[in-house]
Amino acid sequence: MAVQADAFRELRDALPRGVTLVAVSKTKPVADIRALYDLGQRDFGENYVQELVEKQSLLPPDIRWHFIGHLQSNKVRQIAPFVHLIHGVDSYSLLKEVHKQGVKTGRAIDCLIQIHIARESTKFGLDLDELDPWLHRYERERQALTHVRLRGLMGMATNGCDEIQIREEFSGLEAAFRRYTRLPGWDTLSMGMSVDYPVAVECGSTMVRIGSLLFGDR
Ligand SMILES: *Cc1c(COP(=O)(O)O)cnc(C)c1O
């Protein structure tokens, strides 16, 4: 299916100022990304390293590429030279690897910690109660982690669930996000997809990740 240009314009106009739209282009051809790029979109999200690297090499250099999938440590090296934001950091060893690759490429790489807020056990991420010790460690060791910058949190709500449940999950994530605003550069709360972004925005999201609404079903 072609890019939904009308849906894109409507969405762009509907999102409050301060909410970044990440167009999730996974599985979609380069031509579709290009079409949305020509309408002015610059933030795109992918969830497989190989696919991201390939598309990045074929598309304009001013695209801001977001990695939204589960990232394996041994693949960080491939995206470190250009990735704009890694949404799915969920282990401390991965954070250290991002720093290491950041040093190698001379970039400070922005990351979000993925938090598990959904009922499904299949989704990745830290549990909310692991966040506190995790961030205390980060604060203690931050001097050494010069090439990685934690910008906030990312989470996915339960699939196809009722709005009350989704609202509860997003609100919980937002409350956790707000507890750490003392951290420098802590300004990004990535939550909301095609089906649940209106609720996410109401709950304080600063970044929505939208795929099917813009590119059609996968
Ligand atoms: C695929 C995906 C999205 C977009 O999902 P849609 O339902 O197509 O909007 C958002 N976030 C993550 C992490 C994804 O994997």
mmCIF file of C-alpha atoms and ligand atoms in Angstrom:
data_model
loop_
_atom_site.group_PDB
_atom_site.id
_atom_site.type_symbol
_atom_site.label_atom_id
_atom_site.label_comp_id
_atom_site.label_asym_id
_atom_site.label_seq_id
_atom_site.Cartn_x
_atom_site.Cartn_y
_atom_site.Cartn_z
ATOM 1 C CA MET A 1 0.000 0.000 0.000
ATOM 2 C CA ALA A 2 1.181 3.536 -0.703
ATOM 3 C CA VAL A 3 1.973 6.151 1.885
ATOM 4 C CA GLN A 4 -1.123 7.647 3.493
ATOM 5 C CA ALA A 5 -0.387 11.301 2.751
ATOM 6 C CA ASP A 6 -3.669 12.571 4.174
ATOM 7 C CA ALA A 7 -3.245 10.562 7.352
ATOM 8 C CA PHE A 8 0.256 11.995 7.684
ATOM 9 C CA ARG A 9 -0.891 15.611 7.385
ATOM 10 C CA GLU A 10 -3.761 15.057 9.790
ATOM 11 C CA LEU A 11 -1.518 13.408 12.313
ATOM 12 C CA ARG A 12 1.154 16.065 12.032
ATOM 13 C CA ASP A 13 -1.425 18.793 12.586
ATOM 14 C CA ALA A 14 -3.104 16.937 15.454
ATOM 15 C CA LEU A 15 0.016 16.254 17.502
ATOM 16 C CA PRO A 16 0.703 18.920 20.119
ATOM 17 C CA ARG A 17 3.852 20.981 19.816
ATOM 18 C CA GLY A 18 6.590 19.153 21.678
ATOM 19 C CA VAL A 19 5.517 15.686 20.551
ATOM 20 C CA THR A 20 7.910 14.232 17.983
ATOM 21 C CA LEU A 21 6.485 11.951 15.321
ATOM 22 C CA VAL A 22 8.649 8.953 14.487
ATOM 23 C CA ALA A 23 7.406 7.273 11.310
ATOM 24 C CA VAL A 24 7.954 3.545 11.756
ATOM 25 C CA SER A 25 9.030 2.281 8.340
ATOM 26 C CA LYS A 26 9.999 -1.302 9.175
ATOM 27 C CA THR A 27 9.303 -3.746 6.302
ATOM 28 C CA LYS A 28 8.353 -0.821 4.035
ATOM 29 C CA PRO A 29 10.284 -0.065 0.838
ATOM 30 C CA VAL A 30 12.682 2.825 0.440
ATOM 31 C CA ALA A 31 10.270 4.487 -2.030
ATOM 32 C CA ASP A 32 7.617 4.787 0.713
ATOM 33 C CA ILE A 33 10.090 6.388 3.084
ATOM 34 C CA ARG A 34 11.166 8.748 0.337
ATOM 35 C CA ALA A 35 7.531 9.728 -0.278
ATOM 36 C CA LEU A 36 7.041 10.666 3.354
ATOM 37 C CA TYR A 37 10.409 12.410 3.403
ATOM 38 C CA ASP A 38 9.223 14.538 0.483
ATOM 39 C CA LEU A 39 6.211 15.555 2.564
ATOM 40 C CA GLY A 40 8.591 16.853 5.204
ATOM 41 C CA GLN A 41 9.006 13.922 7.602
ATOM 42 C CA ARG A 42 12.555 13.479 8.953
ATOM 43 C CA ASP A 43 12.317 11.027 11.881
ATOM 44 C CA PHE A 44 12.037 7.369 10.897
ATOM 45 C CA GLY A 45 12.112 4.219 13.008
ATOM 46 C CA GLU A 46 13.337 0.718 12.189
ATOM 47 C CA ASN A 47 13.606 -2.416 14.295
ATOM 48 C CA TYR A 48 16.139 -4.576 12.452
ATOM 49 C CA VAL A 49 19.784 -3.547 12.234
ATOM 50 C CA GLN A 50 20.384 -4.969 8.769
ATOM 51 C CA GLU A 51 17.311 -3.295 7.324
ATOM 52 C CA LEU A 52 18.188 0.006 8.969
ATOM 53 C CA VAL A 53 21.767 0.007 7.706
ATOM 54 C CA GLU A 54 20.619 -0.778 4.190
ATOM 55 C CA LYS A 55 17.935 1.909 4.098
ATOM 56 C CA GLN A 56 20.197 4.487 5.680
ATOM 57 C CA SER A 57 22.715 4.015 2.886
ATOM 58 C CA LEU A 58 20.045 4.646 0.237
ATOM 59 C CA LEU A 59 18.253 7.645 1.706
ATOM 60 C CA PRO A 60 19.087 11.312 2.395
ATOM 61 C CA PRO A 61 21.637 11.975 5.151
ATOM 62 C CA ASP A 62 19.432 14.396 7.074
ATOM 63 C CA ILE A 63 17.018 11.646 8.105
ATOM 64 C CA ARG A 64 17.083 11.039 11.855
ATOM 65 C CA TRP A 65 17.087 7.255 12.267
ATOM 66 C CA HIS A 66 15.558 5.770 15.396
ATOM 67 C CA PHE A 67 16.306 2.215 16.386
ATOM 68 C CA ILE A 68 13.155 0.889 18.062
ATOM 69 C CA GLY A 69 13.765 -2.868 18.131
ATOM 70 C CA HIS A 70 15.612 -5.185 20.440
ATOM 71 C CA LEU A 71 19.294 -4.404 20.008
ATOM 72 C CA GLN A 72 21.967 -7.056 20.416
ATOM 73 C CA SER A 73 25.296 -5.839 21.763
ATOM 74 C CA ASN A 74 27.251 -7.262 18.857
ATOM 75 C CA LYS A 75 25.245 -5.145 16.387
ATOM 76 C CA VAL A 76 25.628 -1.741 18.016
ATOM 77 C CA ARG A 77 28.791 -1.146 15.989
ATOM 78 C CA GLN A 78 26.818 -1.149 12.722
ATOM 79 C CA ILE A 79 24.436 1.649 13.661
ATOM 80 C CA ALA A 80 26.692 3.695 15.972
ATOM 81 C CA PRO A 81 28.033 5.969 13.202
ATOM 82 C CA PHE A 82 24.635 7.414 12.329
ATOM 83 C CA VAL A 83 21.799 6.379 14.667
ATOM 84 C CA HIS A 84 19.883 9.329 16.129
ATOM 85 C CA LEU A 85 18.212 7.603 19.088
ATOM 86 C CA ILE A 86 18.215 4.045 20.409
ATOM 87 C CA HIS A 87 14.836 3.453 22.067
ATOM 88 C CA GLY A 88 15.306 -0.034 23.428
ATOM 89 C CA VAL A 89 18.183 -0.119 25.909
ATOM 90 C CA ASP A 90 17.234 -2.689 28.510
ATOM 91 C CA SER A 91 20.505 -3.954 29.934
ATOM 92 C CA TYR A 92 23.449 -2.242 31.505
ATOM 93 C CA SER A 93 25.909 -4.170 29.364
ATOM 94 C CA LEU A 94 24.159 -2.847 26.266
ATOM 95 C CA LEU A 95 24.476 0.700 27.589
ATOM 96 C CA LYS A 96 28.204 0.153 28.087
ATOM 97 C CA GLU A 97 28.558 -1.239 24.582
ATOM 98 C CA VAL A 98 26.787 1.816 23.130
ATOM 99 C CA HIS A 99 29.264 4.007 25.020
ATOM 100 C CA LYS A 100 32.182 1.947 23.705
ATOM 101 C CA GLN A 101 30.998 2.230 20.105
ATOM 102 C CA GLY A 102 30.278 5.922 20.659
ATOM 103 C CA VAL A 103 33.902 6.412 21.641
ATOM 104 C CA LYS A 104 35.033 4.600 18.495
ATOM 105 C CA THR A 105 32.925 6.746 16.198
ATOM 106 C CA GLY A 106 33.441 9.954 18.182
ATOM 107 C CA ARG A 107 29.742 10.494 18.882
ATOM 108 C CA ALA A 108 27.712 10.704 22.066
ATOM 109 C CA ILE A 109 24.780 8.408 21.323
ATOM 110 C CA ASP A 110 21.320 9.159 22.704
ATOM 111 C CA CYS A 111 19.376 6.302 24.276
ATOM 112 C CA LEU A 112 16.091 5.570 26.002
ATOM 113 C CA ILE A 113 15.570 2.850 28.561
ATOM 114 C CA GLN A 114 12.835 0.468 27.555
ATOM 115 C CA ILE A 115 10.415 -0.290 30.359
ATOM 116 C CA HIS A 116 8.102 -3.272 30.360
ATOM 117 C CA ILE A 117 4.627 -1.916 31.120
ATOM 118 C CA ALA A 118 2.402 -4.333 29.180
ATOM 119 C CA ARG A 119 0.761 -7.490 30.432
ATOM 120 C CA GLU A 120 2.320 -9.638 27.711
ATOM 121 C CA SER A 121 5.438 -11.402 28.864
ATOM 122 C CA THR A 122 6.931 -11.289 25.361
ATOM 123 C CA LYS A 123 7.844 -7.630 25.295
ATOM 124 C CA PHE A 124 11.347 -6.554 26.223
ATOM 125 C CA GLY A 125 12.352 -4.037 28.832
ATOM 126 C CA LEU A 126 13.159 -3.451 32.475
ATOM 127 C CA ASP A 127 10.452 -3.739 35.084
ATOM 128 C CA LEU A 128 9.534 -0.421 36.653
ATOM 129 C CA ASP A 129 10.988 -1.470 40.017
ATOM 130 C CA GLU A 130 14.368 -2.179 38.413
ATOM 131 C CA LEU A 131 14.639 1.370 37.148
ATOM 132 C CA ASP A 132 15.700 2.998 40.382
ATOM 133 C CA PRO A 133 18.793 0.866 41.091
ATOM 134 C CA TRP A 134 19.644 0.965 37.383
ATOM 135 C CA LEU A 135 19.616 4.754 37.248
ATOM 136 C CA HIS A 136 21.493 5.103 40.510
ATOM 137 C CA ARG A 137 24.242 3.003 39.016
ATOM 138 C CA TYR A 138 24.137 5.159 35.884
ATOM 139 C CA GLU A 139 24.487 8.321 37.962
ATOM 140 C CA ARG A 140 27.430 6.854 39.866
ATOM 141 C CA GLU A 141 29.201 5.725 36.709
ATOM 142 C CA ARG A 142 28.235 8.565 34.425
ATOM 143 C CA GLN A 143 31.698 10.140 34.437
ATOM 144 C CA ALA A 144 32.969 7.035 32.682
ATOM 145 C CA LEU A 145 30.060 6.803 30.233
ATOM 146 C CA THR A 146 31.009 9.854 28.217
ATOM 147 C CA HIS A 147 29.659 8.703 24.870
ATOM 148 C CA VAL A 148 26.173 7.624 25.796
ATOM 149 C CA ARG A 149 23.351 9.916 26.897
ATOM 150 C CA LEU A 150 20.205 8.661 28.558
ATOM 151 C CA ARG A 151 17.365 10.872 27.408
ATOM 152 C CA GLY A 152 14.362 9.150 28.962
ATOM 153 C CA LEU A 153 12.073 6.148 28.746
ATOM 154 C CA MET A 154 10.242 4.082 26.135
ATOM 155 C CA GLY A 155 7.377 1.664 26.600
ATOM 156 C CA MET A 156 4.644 -0.261 24.809
ATOM 157 C CA ALA A 157 1.157 -0.752 26.206
ATOM 158 C CA THR A 158 -0.702 -4.033 26.184
ATOM 159 C CA ASN A 159 -1.954 -5.053 22.739
ATOM 160 C CA GLY A 160 -5.591 -4.636 21.875
ATOM 161 C CA CYS A 161 -6.514 -3.898 25.424
ATOM 162 C CA ASP A 162 -9.179 -1.642 26.855
ATOM 163 C CA GLU A 163 -8.432 2.038 27.144
ATOM 164 C CA ILE A 164 -8.511 2.057 30.927
ATOM 165 C CA GLN A 165 -5.713 -0.494 31.075
ATOM 166 C CA ILE A 166 -3.664 1.324 28.435
ATOM 167 C CA ARG A 167 -4.104 4.629 30.242
ATOM 168 C CA GLU A 168 -2.938 3.047 33.471
ATOM 169 C CA GLU A 169 0.183 1.660 31.817
ATOM 170 C CA PHE A 170 1.111 4.937 30.094
ATOM 171 C CA SER A 171 0.419 6.965 33.244
ATOM 172 C CA GLY A 172 2.659 4.666 35.249
ATOM 173 C CA LEU A 173 5.453 5.144 32.746
ATOM 174 C CA GLU A 174 4.979 8.906 32.746
ATOM 175 C CA ALA A 175 5.166 9.032 36.545
ATOM 176 C CA ALA A 176 8.428 7.092 36.451
ATOM 177 C CA PHE A 177 9.770 9.391 33.738
ATOM 178 C CA ARG A 178 8.982 12.468 35.817
ATOM 179 C CA ARG A 179 10.882 11.131 38.827
ATOM 180 C CA TYR A 180 14.218 11.520 37.031
ATOM 181 C CA THR A 181 14.003 14.958 35.499
ATOM 182 C CA ARG A 182 17.070 15.854 37.611
ATOM 183 C CA LEU A 183 19.201 13.924 35.130
ATOM 184 C CA PRO A 184 20.762 16.248 32.543
ATOM 185 C CA GLY A 185 19.206 15.904 29.077
ATOM 186 C CA TRP A 186 16.329 13.781 30.427
ATOM 187 C CA ASP A 187 13.523 15.005 28.151
ATOM 188 C CA THR A 188 12.091 12.163 26.058
ATOM 189 C CA LEU A 189 9.168 9.870 26.807
ATOM 190 C CA SER A 190 8.578 7.562 23.842
ATOM 191 C CA MET A 191 5.134 5.992 24.015
ATOM 192 C CA GLY A 192 2.209 5.595 21.645
ATOM 193 C CA MET A 193 1.690 3.655 18.399
ATOM 194 C CA SER A 194 -0.975 3.770 15.666
ATOM 195 C CA VAL A 195 -3.760 2.374 17.841
ATOM 196 C CA ASP A 196 -2.996 4.013 21.164
ATOM 197 C CA TYR A 197 -1.138 7.264 20.459
ATOM 198 C CA PRO A 198 -4.054 9.581 21.430
ATOM 199 C CA VAL A 199 -4.068 8.083 24.922
ATOM 200 C CA ALA A 200 -0.272 8.220 25.076
ATOM 201 C CA VAL A 201 -0.273 11.907 24.177
ATOM 202 C CA GLU A 202 -2.912 12.636 26.819
ATOM 203 C CA CYS A 203 -0.696 10.839 29.323
ATOM 204 C CA GLY A 204 2.329 13.029 28.524
ATOM 205 C CA SER A 205 4.158 11.314 25.681
ATOM 206 C CA THR A 206 6.818 13.454 23.965
ATOM 207 C CA MET A 207 7.459 11.016 21.114
ATOM 208 C CA VAL A 208 5.059 8.720 19.271
ATOM 209 C CA ARG A 209 6.116 5.827 17.027
ATOM 210 C CA ILE A 210 3.580 5.384 14.251
ATOM 211 C CA GLY A 211 3.760 2.775 11.499
ATOM 212 C CA SER A 212 0.592 1.352 9.970
ATOM 213 C CA LEU A 213 -1.365 4.578 10.173
ATOM 214 C CA LEU A 214 1.208 6.204 7.859
ATOM 215 C CA PHE A 215 2.400 3.335 5.671
ATOM 216 C CA GLY A 216 -0.608 1.010 5.648
ATOM 217 C CA ASP A 217 -0.781 -2.429 7.196
ATOM 218 C CA ARG A 218 2.304 -4.594 7.275
HETATM 219 C C1 LIG B 1 6.136 -1.601 14.841
HETATM 220 C C2 LIG B 1 6.368 -0.746 16.004
HETATM 221 C C3 LIG B 1 5.679 0.467 16.161
HETATM 222 C C4 LIG B 1 4.611 0.963 15.188
HETATM 223 O O1 LIG B 1 3.493 0.152 15.231
HETATM 224 P P1 LIG B 1 2.165 0.567 14.420
HETATM 225 O O2 LIG B 1 1.103 -0.201 15.105
HETATM 226 O O3 LIG B 1 2.383 0.130 13.022
HETATM 227 O O4 LIG B 1 1.983 2.023 14.554
HETATM 228 C C5 LIG B 1 5.977 1.240 17.258
HETATM 229 N N1 LIG B 1 6.905 0.866 18.165
HETATM 230 C C6 LIG B 1 7.593 -0.277 18.054
HETATM 231 C C7 LIG B 1 8.593 -0.629 19.085
HETATM 232 C C8 LIG B 1 7.348 -1.126 16.977
HETATM 233 O O5 LIG B 1 8.035 -2.265 16.874
#
